[in-house]
Every structure is written in structure tokens, then in C-alpha cells.
Coordinates of N, CA, C and O in Angstrom, one line a residue:
P438 N 16.1 -48.9 116.2 CA 15.7 -49.7 117.2 C 15.1 -48.7 118.4 O 15.7 -47.3 118.5
N439 N 13.8 -49.0 119.7 CA 13.6 -48.4 120.3 C 13.6 -48.6 121.6 O 12.1 -50.1 121.8
P440 N 14.3 -48.6 122.3 CA 14.8 -47.9 122.9 C 16.3 -48.0 121.8 O 16.8 -48.6 121.6
S441 N 16.9 -47.0 121.8 CA 18.1 -46.4 121.1 C 19.5 -46.6 122.2 O 19.4 -45.7 123.4
F442 N 20.6 -46.5 121.5 CA 21.7 -46.7 122.7 C 22.7 -45.6 122.3 O 23.6 -45.7 122.1
G443 N 22.2 -44.5 121.3 CA 22.8 -43.7 120.3 C 22.3 -43.1 119.4 O 21.5 -42.7 119.7
N444 N 23.1 -43.1 118.0 CA 22.7 -42.8 116.7 C 21.7 -43.8 116.5 O 21.7 -45.0 116.6
F445 N 20.6 -43.0 115.9 CA 19.2 -43.8 114.4 C 19.0 -43.2 113.3 O 19.2 -42.0 113.4
T446 N 18.6 -43.9 112.5 CA 18.0 -43.5 111.3 C 16.2 -43.5 111.3 O 15.2 -44.8 111.7
I447 N 16.4 -42.1 111.2 CA 14.6 -42.1 110.8 C 14.2 -42.4 109.3 O 14.9 -41.9 108.3
D448 N 13.4 -43.7 108.8 CA 13.4 -43.8 107.6 C 12.0 -43.0 107.1 O 10.7 -43.4 107.7
L449 N 12.1 -42.7 106.0 CA 11.2 -41.7 105.8 C 9.9 -42.0 104.3 O 9.7 -41.9 103.6
K450 N 11.1 -43.5 103.8 CA 10.3 -43.4 102.6 C 8.8 -44.2 102.3 O 8.2 -44.1 101.4
D451 N 8.2 -44.4 103.2 CA 7.0 -44.7 103.6 C 5.5 -43.9 103.3 O 4.6 -43.6 103.6
I452 N 6.7 -42.4 104.1 CA 5.5 -41.1 104.2 C 5.1 -41.0 102.6 O 5.6 -40.3 101.8
K453 N 3.1 -40.8 102.6 CA 3.1 -40.4 101.5 C 2.9 -39.1 101.1 O 2.3 -38.2 100.5
A454 N 3.9 -38.3 102.1 CA 3.4 -36.8 101.9 C 4.5 -35.8 102.1 O 5.6 -36.5 102.0
S455 N 4.8 -34.9 101.4 CA 6.8 -34.1 101.5 C 7.0 -33.5 102.6 O 6.1 -33.0 103.1
V456 N 8.1 -34.0 103.1 CA 8.9 -33.8 104.3 C 9.5 -32.6 104.6 O 10.2 -32.4 103.7
K457 N 8.6 -31.7 105.3 CA 9.4 -30.3 105.6 C 10.2 -30.5 106.3 O 11.3 -29.3 106.7
G458 N 10.3 -30.8 107.7 CA 11.3 -30.7 108.3 C 11.0 -32.1 109.4 O 10.2 -32.6 109.5
I459 N 12.1 -32.0 110.3 CA 12.2 -33.3 111.7 C 12.5 -32.2 112.7 O 13.8 -31.8 112.8
I460 N 11.9 -32.5 114.0 CA 12.5 -32.0 115.1 C 12.6 -33.2 116.0 O 11.8 -33.9 116.3
F461 N 14.1 -32.8 116.7 CA 13.9 -33.9 118.1 C 14.2 -33.1 119.2 O 15.1 -32.3 119.8
Y462 N 13.2 -33.6 120.1 CA 13.3 -32.7 121.5 C 13.4 -33.6 122.5 O 12.7 -34.9 122.3
D463 N 13.6 -33.0 123.6 CA 13.5 -34.0 125.1 C 11.9 -33.3 125.5 O 11.5 -33.1 124.9
N464 N 11.9 -34.8 127.0 CA 10.9 -34.2 127.7 C 10.4 -32.7 128.1 O 9.3 -33.0 128.0
A465 N 11.2 -32.0 127.7 CA 10.7 -30.7 128.5 C 10.2 -29.5 127.5 O 9.8 -28.5 127.8
G466 N 10.6 -30.1 126.2 CA 10.1 -29.3 125.2 C 11.3 -28.9 124.2 O 11.3 -27.6 123.4
R467 N 12.7 -28.7 125.0 CA 14.1 -28.3 124.7 C 14.1 -28.9 123.2 O 14.3 -29.6 123.0
I468 N 14.4 -27.7 122.5 CA 14.7 -28.2 120.9 C 15.8 -29.0 120.8 O 17.2 -28.1 121.3
L469 N 16.4 -29.8 120.6 CA 17.8 -30.8 120.5 C 18.5 -30.5 118.8 O 20.0 -30.5 118.6
Q470 N 17.8 -30.9 118.0 CA 18.0 -30.8 116.7 C 17.0 -30.5 115.9 O 16.2 -30.9 116.2
E471 N 17.0 -30.1 114.7 CA 16.0 -29.5 114.0 C 17.2 -29.2 112.6 O 17.6 -29.0 112.2
H472 N 16.1 -30.4 111.4 CA 16.4 -30.7 110.2 C 15.8 -30.5 109.0 O 14.5 -30.2 109.6
K473 N 15.9 -29.3 108.7 CA 15.1 -28.3 107.2 C 15.4 -29.0 105.9 O 16.8 -29.4 105.7
N474 N 14.4 -28.5 104.8 CA 15.0 -29.2 103.7 C 15.6 -30.5 103.1 O 16.6 -30.8 102.9
I475 N 14.6 -31.6 104.0 CA 14.9 -32.8 104.3 C 15.3 -33.6 102.5 O 14.4 -33.4 101.9
K476 N 16.4 -34.1 101.9 CA 16.6 -35.1 100.8 C 16.7 -36.6 101.1 O 17.0 -36.3 102.0
G477 N 16.1 -36.6 100.0 CA 16.3 -38.2 100.5 C 15.4 -39.2 101.3 O 14.2 -38.7 101.6
S478 N 15.4 -40.6 101.6 CA 14.6 -41.4 102.0 C 14.9 -41.9 103.8 O 13.9 -42.5 104.4
S479 N 15.8 -41.1 104.1 CA 16.4 -41.2 105.5 C 17.0 -40.2 105.9 O 18.1 -39.4 105.3
I480 N 16.8 -40.0 107.5 CA 17.8 -39.6 108.2 C 18.5 -39.3 109.6 O 17.7 -40.8 110.5
Q481 N 19.9 -39.6 109.6 CA 20.2 -40.3 110.6 C 20.3 -38.5 111.7 O 20.8 -37.7 111.9
I482 N 19.8 -39.2 113.0 CA 19.8 -38.2 114.3 C 21.0 -38.8 115.3 O 20.9 -40.0 115.7
N483 N 21.4 -38.0 115.4 CA 23.0 -38.1 116.1 C 22.8 -37.9 118.0 O 22.3 -36.6 118.3
A484 N 22.2 -39.0 118.5 CA 21.9 -38.9 120.0 C 22.5 -39.0 120.5 O 22.4 -40.3 121.7
S485 N 23.5 -38.5 121.5 CA 24.7 -38.5 122.1 C 23.6 -37.8 123.3 O 24.6 -36.8 123.7
Y486 N 23.4 -38.0 123.9 CA 22.4 -37.7 125.0 C 22.3 -38.4 125.7 O 22.1 -39.8 126.0
P487 N 22.0 -37.7 127.2 CA 21.6 -39.4 128.5 C 20.8 -39.9 128.3 O 20.1 -39.5 127.9
A488 N 20.5 -41.0 128.9 CA 19.7 -41.9 129.1 C 18.4 -41.1 129.5 O 18.3 -40.2 130.4
G489 N 17.2 -41.3 128.3 CA 15.6 -40.8 128.9 C 14.7 -41.1 127.7 O 14.7 -41.4 126.9
T490 N 13.6 -40.0 128.1 CA 12.7 -39.8 127.3 C 12.8 -39.1 126.5 O 12.8 -37.4 126.7
F491 N 12.3 -39.0 124.5 CA 12.5 -38.0 123.7 C 11.7 -38.0 122.5 O 10.8 -39.2 122.8
F492 N 12.0 -36.9 121.8 CA 10.5 -37.2 121.1 C 11.3 -36.4 119.9 O 11.9 -35.6 119.2
V493 N 10.6 -37.3 118.2 CA 11.0 -37.1 116.7 C 9.7 -36.8 116.6 O 9.0 -37.2 116.6
Q494 N 9.4 -35.0 116.0 CA 8.3 -34.9 115.1 C 9.0 -34.6 113.6 O 9.9 -34.0 113.5
I495 N 7.9 -35.0 112.9 CA 8.2 -35.1 111.7 C 7.3 -34.4 111.0 O 5.6 -34.8 110.7
N496 N 7.3 -33.3 110.4 CA 6.1 -31.9 109.8 C 6.3 -32.6 108.2 O 7.2 -32.7 107.2
T497 N 4.9 -32.3 107.0 CA 4.5 -32.6 106.4 C 4.0 -31.3 106.1 O 3.4 -31.2 106.8
D498 N 3.5 -31.3 104.5 CA 2.6 -30.6 103.5 C 1.3 -30.6 104.5 O 0.7 -29.9 103.8
K499 N 0.8 -32.0 105.1 CA -0.2 -32.8 105.4 C -0.5 -32.6 107.1 O -1.6 -33.1 107.1
G500 N 0.3 -32.5 107.6 CA 0.3 -32.0 109.3 C 1.6 -32.6 109.8 O 2.9 -32.7 109.2
F501 N 1.8 -33.3 111.0 CA 2.6 -33.9 111.6 C 2.6 -34.9 112.2 O 1.4 -35.0 112.4
A502 N 4.1 -35.9 112.7 CA 3.5 -37.2 113.5 C 4.3 -36.9 114.8 O 5.9 -36.4 114.2
I503 N 4.3 -37.3 115.8 CA 5.5 -37.1 116.5 C 5.7 -38.7 117.4 O 4.5 -39.5 117.3
Q504 N 7.0 -39.2 117.3 CA 7.0 -40.5 117.9 C 7.8 -40.0 119.4 O 8.9 -39.5 119.5
K505 N 7.5 -41.2 120.2 CA 8.7 -41.1 121.8 C 9.8 -42.1 121.2 O 9.4 -43.1 120.8
V506 N 10.4 -41.7 122.1 CA 12.4 -42.5 121.8 C 12.5 -42.3 122.9 O 12.8 -41.7 123.5
L507 N 12.9 -43.3 123.3 CA 13.8 -43.6 124.6 C 14.9 -44.4 124.6 O 15.3 -44.7 123.2
I508 N 15.9 -43.6 125.1 CA 17.3 -43.3 124.4 C 17.9 -44.3 125.9 O 17.7 -43.8 127.2
G509 N 18.5 -45.4 125.7 CA 19.4 -46.0 127.0 C 20.8 -45.8 127.5 O 21.1 -45.4 126.9
Q510 N 21.1 -46.5 128.8 CA 22.4 -46.5 128.5 C 23.3 -47.4 127.4 O 23.8 -48.2 127.3

């Protein structure tokens, strides 16, 4: 869900490219979590951070996508 109130799951099963990594970072661009060598069709993000705006970047062999994530109180 977006906004999230804690941990959330990123579903990767509909991505038509090979996922190389996932980066979770804050509004200032600081990397908070980085996941490499992704195996499976989903990944859990443990987002026990203060309320605010964050971003998830999914890197694939064909490029990347960025999604804004809101974390509420």
C-alpha cells in the first residue's frame, strides 16, 4: 500500500526484464537499503523509518524505474 505504515513488499513477477538490484532511499538521496542478486518474485522492504517521502529504484538489465513511497505515522 502507498502510503505504507511500516514494512512492505515489492512484487516483481510482472517485470519482463532481469532484476539486477533494488535501492530504497530517502528524499535527500541517501541510500537506506540496497538489495542485489534478487531471487524470487518479490522482496520485502523493512521500512521502519520516520514518516516521509522515500523512493524505490528497481534496476534491470533493460534500465531502471523509480517509484515514490510515502511512509505515514
